[in-house]
Amino acid sequence: MANDVAVDAINPSHYRSHPSGIECIQVTEHMDFTLGNAVKYIWRAGLKSDSAIQDLRKAIWYVERKIANLEKSSGAAD
């Protein structure tokens, strides 16, 4: 019983409930940290809490951070 609780705490249903049957981590483990987190927040938008907007804002924050880091490393800016 305690083992089931630990599995759910590590891999909650909002990361396993995609209609495709794919788990979020199967996709995000192939990405860097910032892009993986953006995808994670898009994936769970509205599933973990009632606020899909909050999750989507977090995803935007990670995407904007990734863009800023790429611009900084390439010397490019919009």
XYZ file of C-alpha atoms in Angstrom:
78
model
C 0.000 0.000 0.000
C 2.706 2.497 0.950
C 4.488 1.603 -2.292
C 1.419 2.656 -4.352
C 1.365 6.041 -2.635
C 5.054 6.595 -3.392
C 4.536 5.773 -7.089
C 1.621 8.212 -7.326
C 3.647 10.932 -5.612
C 6.457 10.497 -8.114
C 4.342 9.892 -11.214
C 0.927 11.489 -10.626
C -2.016 10.895 -12.938
C -1.849 14.360 -14.538
C 1.375 13.223 -16.232
C -0.032 9.821 -17.250
C -3.512 10.754 -18.495
C -2.756 11.845 -22.076
C -5.143 10.173 -24.553
C -2.160 8.924 -26.589
C -1.050 6.742 -23.674
C 2.363 8.419 -23.678
C 3.674 9.699 -20.373
C 4.984 13.253 -20.182
C 8.446 12.117 -19.096
C 8.789 9.943 -22.217
C 8.812 13.168 -24.224
C 10.516 15.614 -21.867
C 13.508 13.419 -21.007
C 14.762 14.101 -24.542
C 14.730 17.880 -24.031
C 16.800 20.317 -22.053
C 15.480 21.519 -18.690
C 13.706 24.685 -19.830
C 11.935 23.148 -22.827
C 11.050 20.041 -20.840
C 9.435 22.146 -18.134
C 7.500 24.173 -20.709
C 6.114 20.963 -22.193
C 5.356 19.618 -18.704
C 3.243 22.658 -17.853
C 1.420 22.537 -21.201
C 0.836 18.796 -20.751
C -0.767 19.169 -17.340
C -2.611 22.450 -18.024
C -5.904 22.259 -16.188
C -5.321 18.695 -14.947
C -3.365 19.287 -11.737
C -5.491 22.212 -10.621
C -8.436 24.199 -11.873
C -6.140 26.845 -13.294
C -5.000 25.952 -16.798
C -4.063 29.617 -17.133
C -1.473 29.391 -14.353
C 0.117 26.314 -15.953
C 0.201 27.991 -19.377
C 1.785 31.127 -17.910
C 4.499 28.963 -16.354
C 5.076 27.325 -19.755
C 5.416 30.757 -21.364
C 7.934 31.768 -18.688
C 10.113 28.760 -19.517
C 9.858 29.354 -23.274
C 10.773 33.026 -22.841
C 13.729 32.029 -20.658
C 14.905 29.561 -23.306
C 14.636 32.252 -26.000
C 16.591 34.719 -23.850
C 19.323 32.141 -23.244
C 19.563 31.336 -26.952
C 19.729 35.027 -27.843
C 22.425 35.600 -25.233
C 24.528 32.682 -26.464
C 24.198 33.577 -30.146
C 24.461 37.332 -29.708
C 21.105 37.726 -31.463
C 18.265 39.822 -30.197
C 14.917 40.780 -31.647
